[in-house]
GROMACS .gro file of C-alpha atoms in nm:
model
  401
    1UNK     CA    1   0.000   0.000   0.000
    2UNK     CA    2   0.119   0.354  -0.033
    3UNK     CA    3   0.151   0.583   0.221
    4UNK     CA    4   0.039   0.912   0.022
    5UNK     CA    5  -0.003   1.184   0.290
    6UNK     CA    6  -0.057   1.500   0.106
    7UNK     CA    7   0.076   1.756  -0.141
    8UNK     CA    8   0.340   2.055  -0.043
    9UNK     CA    9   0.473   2.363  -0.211
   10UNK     CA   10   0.795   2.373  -0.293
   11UNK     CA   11   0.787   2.771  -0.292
   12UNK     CA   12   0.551   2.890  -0.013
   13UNK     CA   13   0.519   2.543   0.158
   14UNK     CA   14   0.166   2.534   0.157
   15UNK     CA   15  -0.032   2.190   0.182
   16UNK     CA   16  -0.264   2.042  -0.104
   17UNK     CA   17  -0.517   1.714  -0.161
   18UNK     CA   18  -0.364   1.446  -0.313
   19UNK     CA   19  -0.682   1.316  -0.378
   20UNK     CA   20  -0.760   1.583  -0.624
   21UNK     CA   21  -0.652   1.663  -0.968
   22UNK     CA   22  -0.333   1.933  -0.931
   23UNK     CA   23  -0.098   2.112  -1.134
   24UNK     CA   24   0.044   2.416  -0.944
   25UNK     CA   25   0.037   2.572  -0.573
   26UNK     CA   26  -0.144   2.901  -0.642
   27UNK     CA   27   0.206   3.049  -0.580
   28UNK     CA   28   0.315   2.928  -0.960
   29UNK     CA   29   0.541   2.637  -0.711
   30UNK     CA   30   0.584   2.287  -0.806
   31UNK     CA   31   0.392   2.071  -0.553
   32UNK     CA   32   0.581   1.784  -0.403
   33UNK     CA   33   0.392   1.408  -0.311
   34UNK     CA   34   0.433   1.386   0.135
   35UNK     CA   35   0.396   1.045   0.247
   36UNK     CA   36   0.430   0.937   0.622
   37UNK     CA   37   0.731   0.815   0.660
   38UNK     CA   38   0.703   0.747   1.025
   39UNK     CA   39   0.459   0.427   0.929
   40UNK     CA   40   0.642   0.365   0.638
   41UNK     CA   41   0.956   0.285   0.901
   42UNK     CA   42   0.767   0.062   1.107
   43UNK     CA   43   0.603  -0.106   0.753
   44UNK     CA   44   0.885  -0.183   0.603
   45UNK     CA   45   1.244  -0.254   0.603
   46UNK     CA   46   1.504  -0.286   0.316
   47UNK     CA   47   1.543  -0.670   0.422
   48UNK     CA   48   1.172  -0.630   0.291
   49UNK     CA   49   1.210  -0.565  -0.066
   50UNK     CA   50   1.398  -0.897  -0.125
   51UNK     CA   51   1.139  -1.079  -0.367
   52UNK     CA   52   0.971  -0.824  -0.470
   53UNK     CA   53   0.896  -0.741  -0.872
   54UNK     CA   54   1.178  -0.636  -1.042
   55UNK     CA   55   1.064  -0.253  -1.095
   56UNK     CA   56   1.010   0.063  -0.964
   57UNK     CA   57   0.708  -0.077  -0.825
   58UNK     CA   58   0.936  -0.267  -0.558
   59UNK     CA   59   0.917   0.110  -0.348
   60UNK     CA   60   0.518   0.079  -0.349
   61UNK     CA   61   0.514   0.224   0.034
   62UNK     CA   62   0.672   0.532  -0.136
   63UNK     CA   63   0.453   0.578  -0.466
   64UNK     CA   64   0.178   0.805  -0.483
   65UNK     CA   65  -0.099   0.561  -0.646
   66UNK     CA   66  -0.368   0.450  -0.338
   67UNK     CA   67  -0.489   0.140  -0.556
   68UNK     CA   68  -0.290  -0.121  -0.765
   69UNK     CA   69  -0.482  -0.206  -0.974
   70UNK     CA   70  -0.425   0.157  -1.141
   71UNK     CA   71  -0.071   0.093  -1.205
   72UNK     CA   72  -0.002   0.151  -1.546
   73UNK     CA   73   0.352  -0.041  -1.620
   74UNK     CA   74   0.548  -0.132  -1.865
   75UNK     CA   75   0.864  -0.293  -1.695
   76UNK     CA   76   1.023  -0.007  -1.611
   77UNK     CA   77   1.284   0.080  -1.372
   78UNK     CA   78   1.583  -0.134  -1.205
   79UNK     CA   79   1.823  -0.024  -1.463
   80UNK     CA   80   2.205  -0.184  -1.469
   81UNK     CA   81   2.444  -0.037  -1.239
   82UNK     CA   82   2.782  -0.164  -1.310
   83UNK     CA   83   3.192  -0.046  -1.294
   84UNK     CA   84   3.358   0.150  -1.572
   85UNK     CA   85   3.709   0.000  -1.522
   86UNK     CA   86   3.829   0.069  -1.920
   87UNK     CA   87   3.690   0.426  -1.937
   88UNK     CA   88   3.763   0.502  -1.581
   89UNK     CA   89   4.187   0.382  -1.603
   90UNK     CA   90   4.150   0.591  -1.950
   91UNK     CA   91   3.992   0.933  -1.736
   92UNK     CA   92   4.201   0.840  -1.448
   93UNK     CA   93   3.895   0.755  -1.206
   94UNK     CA   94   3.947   0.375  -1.117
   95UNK     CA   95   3.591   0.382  -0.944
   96UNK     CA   96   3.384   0.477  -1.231
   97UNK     CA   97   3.072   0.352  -1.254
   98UNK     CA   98   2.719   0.362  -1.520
   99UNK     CA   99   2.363   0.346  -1.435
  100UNK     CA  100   2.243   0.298  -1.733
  101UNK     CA  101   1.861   0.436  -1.803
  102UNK     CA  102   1.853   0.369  -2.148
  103UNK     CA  103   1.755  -0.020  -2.075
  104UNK     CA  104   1.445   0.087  -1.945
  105UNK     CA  105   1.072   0.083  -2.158
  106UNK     CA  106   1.062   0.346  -2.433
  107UNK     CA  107   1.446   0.339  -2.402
  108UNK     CA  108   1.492   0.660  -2.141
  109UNK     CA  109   1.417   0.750  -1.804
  110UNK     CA  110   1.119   0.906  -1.890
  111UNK     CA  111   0.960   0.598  -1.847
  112UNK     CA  112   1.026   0.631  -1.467
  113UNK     CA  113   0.813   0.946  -1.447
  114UNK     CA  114   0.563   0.834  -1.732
  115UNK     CA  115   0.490   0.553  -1.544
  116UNK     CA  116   0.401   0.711  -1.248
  117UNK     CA  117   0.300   1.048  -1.336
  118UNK     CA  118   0.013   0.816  -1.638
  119UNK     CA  119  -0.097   0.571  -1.305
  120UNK     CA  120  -0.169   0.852  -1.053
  121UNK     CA  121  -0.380   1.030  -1.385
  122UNK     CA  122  -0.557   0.698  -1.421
  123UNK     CA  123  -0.654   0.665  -1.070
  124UNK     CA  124  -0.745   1.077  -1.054
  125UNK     CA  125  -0.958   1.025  -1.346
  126UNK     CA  126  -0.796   1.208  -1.590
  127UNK     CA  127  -0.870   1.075  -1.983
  128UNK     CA  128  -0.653   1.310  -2.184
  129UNK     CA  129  -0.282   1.465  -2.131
  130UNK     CA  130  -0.108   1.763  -2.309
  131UNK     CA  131   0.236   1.818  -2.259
  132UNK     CA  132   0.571   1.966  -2.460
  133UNK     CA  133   0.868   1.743  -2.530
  134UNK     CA  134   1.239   1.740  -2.628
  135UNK     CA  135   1.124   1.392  -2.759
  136UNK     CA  136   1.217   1.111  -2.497
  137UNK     CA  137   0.977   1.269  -2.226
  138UNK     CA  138   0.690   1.268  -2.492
  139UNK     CA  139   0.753   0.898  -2.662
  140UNK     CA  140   0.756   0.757  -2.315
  141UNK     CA  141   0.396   0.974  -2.216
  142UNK     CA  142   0.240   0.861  -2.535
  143UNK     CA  143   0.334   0.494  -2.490
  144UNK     CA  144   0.270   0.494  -2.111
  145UNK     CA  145  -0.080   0.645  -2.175
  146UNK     CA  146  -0.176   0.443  -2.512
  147UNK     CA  147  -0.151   0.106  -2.268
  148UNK     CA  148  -0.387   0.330  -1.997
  149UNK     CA  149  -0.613   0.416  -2.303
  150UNK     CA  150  -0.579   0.817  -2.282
  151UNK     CA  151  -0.586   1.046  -2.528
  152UNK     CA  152  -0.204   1.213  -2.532
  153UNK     CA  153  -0.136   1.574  -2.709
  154UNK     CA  154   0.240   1.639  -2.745
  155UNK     CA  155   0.388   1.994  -2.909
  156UNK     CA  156   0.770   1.964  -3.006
  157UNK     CA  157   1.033   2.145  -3.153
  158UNK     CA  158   1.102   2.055  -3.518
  159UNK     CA  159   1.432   1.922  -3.470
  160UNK     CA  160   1.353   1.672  -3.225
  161UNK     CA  161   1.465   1.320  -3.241
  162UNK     CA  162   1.338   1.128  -3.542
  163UNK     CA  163   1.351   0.805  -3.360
  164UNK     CA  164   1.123   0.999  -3.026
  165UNK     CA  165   0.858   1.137  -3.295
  166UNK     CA  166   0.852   0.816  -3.483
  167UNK     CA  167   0.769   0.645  -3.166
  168UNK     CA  168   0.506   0.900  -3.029
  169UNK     CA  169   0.319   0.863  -3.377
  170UNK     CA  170   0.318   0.497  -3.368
  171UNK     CA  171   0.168   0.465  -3.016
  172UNK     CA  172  -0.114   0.715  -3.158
  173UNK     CA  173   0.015   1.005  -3.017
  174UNK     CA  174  -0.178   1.339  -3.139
  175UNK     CA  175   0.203   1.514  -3.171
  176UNK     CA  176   0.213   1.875  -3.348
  177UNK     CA  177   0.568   2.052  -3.451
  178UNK     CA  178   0.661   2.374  -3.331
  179UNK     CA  179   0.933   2.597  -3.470
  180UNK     CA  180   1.111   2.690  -3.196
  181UNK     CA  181   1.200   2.560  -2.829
  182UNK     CA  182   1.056   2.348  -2.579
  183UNK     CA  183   0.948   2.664  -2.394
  184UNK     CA  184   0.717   2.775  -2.709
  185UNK     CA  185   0.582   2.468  -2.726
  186UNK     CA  186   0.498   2.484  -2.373
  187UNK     CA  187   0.303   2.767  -2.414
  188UNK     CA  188   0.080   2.646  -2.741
  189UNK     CA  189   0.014   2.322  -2.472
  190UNK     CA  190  -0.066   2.581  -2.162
  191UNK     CA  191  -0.303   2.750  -2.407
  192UNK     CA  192  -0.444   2.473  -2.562
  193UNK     CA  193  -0.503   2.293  -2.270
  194UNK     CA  194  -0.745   2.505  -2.137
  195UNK     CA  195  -0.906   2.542  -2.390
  196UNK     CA  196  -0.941   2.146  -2.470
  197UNK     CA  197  -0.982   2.080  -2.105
  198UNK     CA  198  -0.693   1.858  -2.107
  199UNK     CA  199  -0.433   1.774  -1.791
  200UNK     CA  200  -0.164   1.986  -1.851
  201UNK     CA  201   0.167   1.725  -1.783
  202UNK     CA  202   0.453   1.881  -1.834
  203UNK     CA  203   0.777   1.924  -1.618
  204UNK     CA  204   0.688   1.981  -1.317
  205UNK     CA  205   0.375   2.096  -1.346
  206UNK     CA  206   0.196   1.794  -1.215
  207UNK     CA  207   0.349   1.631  -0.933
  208UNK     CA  208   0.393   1.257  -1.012
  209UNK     CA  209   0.656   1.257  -1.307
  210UNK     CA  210   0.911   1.341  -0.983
  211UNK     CA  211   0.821   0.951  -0.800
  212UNK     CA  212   0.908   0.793  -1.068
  213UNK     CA  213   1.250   0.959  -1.121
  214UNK     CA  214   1.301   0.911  -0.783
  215UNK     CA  215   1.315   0.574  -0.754
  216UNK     CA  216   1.674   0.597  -0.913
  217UNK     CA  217   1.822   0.706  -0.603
  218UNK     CA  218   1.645   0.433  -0.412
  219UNK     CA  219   1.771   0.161  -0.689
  220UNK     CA  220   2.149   0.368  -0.632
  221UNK     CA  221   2.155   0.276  -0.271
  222UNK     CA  222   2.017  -0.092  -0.281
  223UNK     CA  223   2.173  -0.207  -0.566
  224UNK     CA  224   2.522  -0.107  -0.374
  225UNK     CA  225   2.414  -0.246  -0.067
  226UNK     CA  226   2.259   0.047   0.108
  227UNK     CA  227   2.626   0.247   0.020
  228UNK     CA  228   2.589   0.537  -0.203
  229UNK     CA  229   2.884   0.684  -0.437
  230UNK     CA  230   3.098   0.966  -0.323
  231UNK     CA  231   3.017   1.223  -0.668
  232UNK     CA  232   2.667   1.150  -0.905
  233UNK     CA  233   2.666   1.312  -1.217
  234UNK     CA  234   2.352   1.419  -1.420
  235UNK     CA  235   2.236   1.541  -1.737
  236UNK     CA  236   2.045   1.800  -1.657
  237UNK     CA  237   1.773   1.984  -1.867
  238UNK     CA  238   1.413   2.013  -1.682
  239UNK     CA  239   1.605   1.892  -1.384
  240UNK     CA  240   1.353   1.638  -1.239
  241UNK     CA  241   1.607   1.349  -1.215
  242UNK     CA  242   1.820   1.496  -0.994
  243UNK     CA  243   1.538   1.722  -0.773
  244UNK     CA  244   1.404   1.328  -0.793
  245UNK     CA  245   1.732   1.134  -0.625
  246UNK     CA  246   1.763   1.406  -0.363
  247UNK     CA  247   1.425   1.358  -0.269
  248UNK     CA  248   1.516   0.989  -0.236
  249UNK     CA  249   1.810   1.027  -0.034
  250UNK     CA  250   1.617   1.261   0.219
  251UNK     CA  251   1.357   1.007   0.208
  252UNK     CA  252   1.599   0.742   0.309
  253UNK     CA  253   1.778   0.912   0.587
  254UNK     CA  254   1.414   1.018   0.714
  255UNK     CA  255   1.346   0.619   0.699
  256UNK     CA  256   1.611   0.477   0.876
  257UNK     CA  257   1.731   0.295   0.545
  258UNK     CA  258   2.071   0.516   0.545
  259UNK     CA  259   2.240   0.586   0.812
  260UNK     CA  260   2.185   0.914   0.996
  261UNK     CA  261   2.553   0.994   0.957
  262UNK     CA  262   2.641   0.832   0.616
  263UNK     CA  263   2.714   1.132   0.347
  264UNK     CA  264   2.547   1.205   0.055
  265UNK     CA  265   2.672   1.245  -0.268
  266UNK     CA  266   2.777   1.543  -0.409
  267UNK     CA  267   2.526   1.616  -0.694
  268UNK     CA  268   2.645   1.753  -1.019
  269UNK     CA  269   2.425   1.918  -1.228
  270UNK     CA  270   2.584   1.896  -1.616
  271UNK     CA  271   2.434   2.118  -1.889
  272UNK     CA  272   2.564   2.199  -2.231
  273UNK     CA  273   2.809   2.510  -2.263
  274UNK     CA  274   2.445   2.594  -2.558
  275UNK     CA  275   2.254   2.603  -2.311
  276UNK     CA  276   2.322   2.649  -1.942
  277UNK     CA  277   2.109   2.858  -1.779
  278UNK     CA  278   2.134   2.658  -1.423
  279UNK     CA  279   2.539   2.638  -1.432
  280UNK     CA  280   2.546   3.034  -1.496
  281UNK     CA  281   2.283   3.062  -1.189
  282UNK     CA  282   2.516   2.839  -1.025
  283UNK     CA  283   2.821   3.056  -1.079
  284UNK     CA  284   2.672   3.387  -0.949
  285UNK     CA  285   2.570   3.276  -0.684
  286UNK     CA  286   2.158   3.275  -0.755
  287UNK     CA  287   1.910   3.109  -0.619
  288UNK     CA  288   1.703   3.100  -1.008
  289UNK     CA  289   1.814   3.087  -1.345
  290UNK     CA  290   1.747   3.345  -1.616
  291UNK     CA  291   1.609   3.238  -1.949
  292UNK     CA  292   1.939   3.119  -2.200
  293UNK     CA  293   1.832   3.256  -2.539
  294UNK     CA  294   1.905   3.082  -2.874
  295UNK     CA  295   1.982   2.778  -2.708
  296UNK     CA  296   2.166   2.535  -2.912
  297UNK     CA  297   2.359   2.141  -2.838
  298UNK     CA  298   2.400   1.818  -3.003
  299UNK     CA  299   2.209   1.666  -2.667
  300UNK     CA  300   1.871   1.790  -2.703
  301UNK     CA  301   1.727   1.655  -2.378
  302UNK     CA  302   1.915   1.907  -2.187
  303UNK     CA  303   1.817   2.200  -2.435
  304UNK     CA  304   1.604   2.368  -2.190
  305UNK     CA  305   1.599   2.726  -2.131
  306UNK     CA  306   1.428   2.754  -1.826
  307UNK     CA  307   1.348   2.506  -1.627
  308UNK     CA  308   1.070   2.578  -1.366
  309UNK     CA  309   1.223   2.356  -1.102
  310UNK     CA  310   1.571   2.518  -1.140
  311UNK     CA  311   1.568   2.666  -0.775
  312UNK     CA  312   1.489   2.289  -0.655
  313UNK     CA  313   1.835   2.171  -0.879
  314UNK     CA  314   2.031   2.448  -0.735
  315UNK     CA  315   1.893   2.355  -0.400
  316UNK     CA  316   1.993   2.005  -0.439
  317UNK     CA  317   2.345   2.076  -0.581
  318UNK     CA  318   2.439   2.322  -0.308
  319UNK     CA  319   2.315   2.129   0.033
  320UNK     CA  320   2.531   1.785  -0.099
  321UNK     CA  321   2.815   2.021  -0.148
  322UNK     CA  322   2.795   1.939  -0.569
  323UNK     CA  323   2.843   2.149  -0.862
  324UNK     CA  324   2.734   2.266  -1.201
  325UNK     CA  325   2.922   2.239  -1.521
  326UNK     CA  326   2.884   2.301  -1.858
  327UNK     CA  327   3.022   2.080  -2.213
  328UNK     CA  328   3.126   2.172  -2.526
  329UNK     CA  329   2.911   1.994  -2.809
  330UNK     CA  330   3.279   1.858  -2.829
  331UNK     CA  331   3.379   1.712  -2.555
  332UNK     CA  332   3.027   1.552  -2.561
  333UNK     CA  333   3.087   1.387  -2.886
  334UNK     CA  334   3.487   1.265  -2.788
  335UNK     CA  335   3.288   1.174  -2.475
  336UNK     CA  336   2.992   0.927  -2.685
  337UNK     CA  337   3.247   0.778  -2.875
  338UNK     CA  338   3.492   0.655  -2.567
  339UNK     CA  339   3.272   0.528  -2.371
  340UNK     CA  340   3.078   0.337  -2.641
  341UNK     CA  341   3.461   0.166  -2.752
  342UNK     CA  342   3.604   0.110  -2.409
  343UNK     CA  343   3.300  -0.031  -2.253
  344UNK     CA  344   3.069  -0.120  -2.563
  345UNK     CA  345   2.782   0.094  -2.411
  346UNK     CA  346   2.594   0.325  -2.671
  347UNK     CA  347   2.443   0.572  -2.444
  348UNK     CA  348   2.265   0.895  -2.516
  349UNK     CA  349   2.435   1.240  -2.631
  350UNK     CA  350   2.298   1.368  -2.232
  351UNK     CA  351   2.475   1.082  -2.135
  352UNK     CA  352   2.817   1.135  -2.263
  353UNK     CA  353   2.803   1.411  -2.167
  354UNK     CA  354   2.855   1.317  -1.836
  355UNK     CA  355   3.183   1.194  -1.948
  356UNK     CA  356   3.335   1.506  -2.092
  357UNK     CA  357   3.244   1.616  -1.731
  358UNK     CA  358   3.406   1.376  -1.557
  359UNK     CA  359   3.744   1.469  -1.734
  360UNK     CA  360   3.688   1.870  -1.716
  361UNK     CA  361   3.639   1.807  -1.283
  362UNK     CA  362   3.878   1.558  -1.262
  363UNK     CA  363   4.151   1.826  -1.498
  364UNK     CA  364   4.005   2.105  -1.242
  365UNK     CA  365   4.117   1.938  -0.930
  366UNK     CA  366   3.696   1.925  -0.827
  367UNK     CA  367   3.690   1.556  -0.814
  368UNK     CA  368   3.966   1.338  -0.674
  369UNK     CA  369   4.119   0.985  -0.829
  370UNK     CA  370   3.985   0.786  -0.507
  371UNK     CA  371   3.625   0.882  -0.513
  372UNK     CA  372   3.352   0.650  -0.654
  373UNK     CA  373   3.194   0.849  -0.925
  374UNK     CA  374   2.861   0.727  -1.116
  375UNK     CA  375   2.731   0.871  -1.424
  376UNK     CA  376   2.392   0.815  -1.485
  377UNK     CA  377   2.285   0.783  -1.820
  378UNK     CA  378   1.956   0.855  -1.930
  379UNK     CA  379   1.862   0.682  -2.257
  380UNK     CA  380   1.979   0.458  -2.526
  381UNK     CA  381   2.249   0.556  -2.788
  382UNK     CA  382   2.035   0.439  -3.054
  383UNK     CA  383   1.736   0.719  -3.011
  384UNK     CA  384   1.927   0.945  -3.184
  385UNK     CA  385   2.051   0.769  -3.532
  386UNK     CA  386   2.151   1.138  -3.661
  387UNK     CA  387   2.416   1.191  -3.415
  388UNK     CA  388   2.655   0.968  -3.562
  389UNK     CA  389   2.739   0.978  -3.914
  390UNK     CA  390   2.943   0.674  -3.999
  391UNK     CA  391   3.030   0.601  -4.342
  392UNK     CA  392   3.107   0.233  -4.443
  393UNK     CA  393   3.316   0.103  -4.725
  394UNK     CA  394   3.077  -0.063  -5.019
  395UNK     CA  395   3.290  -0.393  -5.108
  396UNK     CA  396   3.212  -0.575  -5.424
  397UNK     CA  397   3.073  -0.940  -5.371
  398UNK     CA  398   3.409  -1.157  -5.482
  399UNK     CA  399   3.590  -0.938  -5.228
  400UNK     CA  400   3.820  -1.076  -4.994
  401UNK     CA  401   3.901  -0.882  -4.631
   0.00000   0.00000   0.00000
């Protein structure tokens, strides 16, 4: 059973109905899903979860959805987490390590929040979504809610992902092109949905997308035996992955299930040197982020100009004692292709960027040789077929190699 309690700003702290349909506090704040952790401590134990499906779904105590038979699921969650040893003696990090989200449904993370965020829209009620997409966020909405049976609107930029519009479309997605960036699409869907009547799901702006991402920080800590890494590094666009695993880890230490005086990791928030409106927050010493005009990178999940939570990211990045940092398109490329011939995974252009990271903190003196460092990757390599070019010799059929 979940222990839902109740809704809470993340601005003005006030409290809200879970049991009603929500997108905002009145404040324009996020809302973030309470439970009562208290009974959730005396309900269960991580001894407990041995058994259990092999999902998100393992964390039910700590999902928002009051029935099960809501749950709208296709598989997702309880990604890989394994060592980096190639890559890592390459970067000079020996404890480098991948969680790799691109194994999950619809090939992303997004699944995490789609999976959640669709279930608790089921349960509410709610029969059709709107939302604006990089791609990945919307493919994974308009899969998660064809299998609930909702209608699903999507608005995206016209350069998104072939492979994310190809799969929207074929799930029977109603998906529209915008010229321009997520943020104008995410005003035709604020229009549009209330004028349509529609839910209005995009980042942040309901508040179940964030209990799915979370779950990644509770899969971090039991898949290395209630330990957590020293350094966590994260693509970072909307932001809800990492607002997500901080969530988790105060969840944890609220639960009992980490010790009270174990350390968190230091949270690194990595955006594009195109588009990085939280790292130049970050730098000044703000508490927001001001809009990055004619934003522009190879990894298009992290194109986002604004990000509504961006005061939760900061938040996050400052109290674990993290950073921000920013990648050349380059270093994300040189970045895709070592890690995909050193450890043979094909991870996402967000992903690799993580490891152009890596090597500009390590060069910097910000992270250290002995730390464990893990780089979580959030989608498959093979999403985006028009970031690599290669070009193959043609050999005639009596040829010999």
């Amino acid at each position: 059973m979940s222990f839902l309690s109740h809704l809470e700003c993340s601005r003005c702290h006030k409290t809200h109905d879970a049991d009603r349909v929500q997108n905002l506090c009145d404040c324009g704040g996020p809302l973030l899903v309470r439970y009562d952790l208290k009974a959730v401590a005396k309900a269960v134990r991580p001894s407990d979860l041995a058994g259990r499906v092999s999902s998100l779904w393992r964390y039910r105590e700590v999902l928002p959805l009051r029935d099960d038979k809501n749950i709208v699921s296709l598989g997702e969650g309880m990604t890989p987490l394994f060592p980096l040893p190639r890559l890592g003696a390459e970067l000079g990090l020996p404890d480098l390590w991948l969680k790799d989200e691109g194994l999950n449904p619809t090939a992303s993370f997004k699944a995490r929040g789609a999976a959640t965020g669709v279930s608790r829209a089921k349960e509410l009620g709610i029969t059709a979504l709107a939302m604006p997409t990089n791609g990945n966020a919307g493919g994974a909405w308009a899969s998660y809610g064809a299998r609930a049976g909702m209608s699903v609107t999507l608005v995206m930029p016209t350069d998104a992902p072939a492979m994310s519009v190809l799969e929207a479309t074929a799930v029977g997605a109603n998906a529209y092109m915008v010229r321009g960036q997520i943020t104008d699409a995410g005003a035709i869907v604020g229009r549009s949905a209330k004028a349509h009547g529609w839910f209005e799901a995009a980042t942040l702006k309901e508040p179940y997308r964030i209990e799915g991402k979370k779950t990644m920080g509770y899969e971090i800590a039991e898949q290395l035996g209630w330990s957590l890494p020293d350094v966590i590094l994260y693509p970072t666009g909307g932001g809800v992955g990492i607002i997500g695993i901080y969530k988790a880890l105060l969840e944890m230490r609220e639960l009992g299930w980490l010790p009270e005086n174990m350390r968190f990791p230091k949270l690194v928030a990595v955006q594009a040197e195109g588009c990085q409106p939280i790292v130049k927050a970050f730098r000044e010493g703000k508490d927001v982020s001001e809009k990055w005009e004619n934003a522009s990178t190879v990894a298009q999940g992290i194109r986002v100009p604004k990000a509504l939570g961006d005061f939760l990211v900061l938040q996050a990045v400052r109290e674990t004692g993290g950073t921000c940092v920013a990648v050349p398109d380059a270093d994300t490329m040189w970045g895709l292709e070592r890690i995909s011939r050193t450890e043979g995974a094909f991870i996402c252009p967000e992903g690799a960027a993580l490891v152009g990271a890596a090597r500009m903190l390590l060069r910097d003196g910000w992270l250290d040789a002995g730390q464990r460092v893990l780089l979580l990757n959030t989608g498959a390599g093979i999403k985006y077929p028009d970031v690599m070019t290669p070009k193959l010799p043609v050999i005639e059929l009596n040829a010999t190699l």
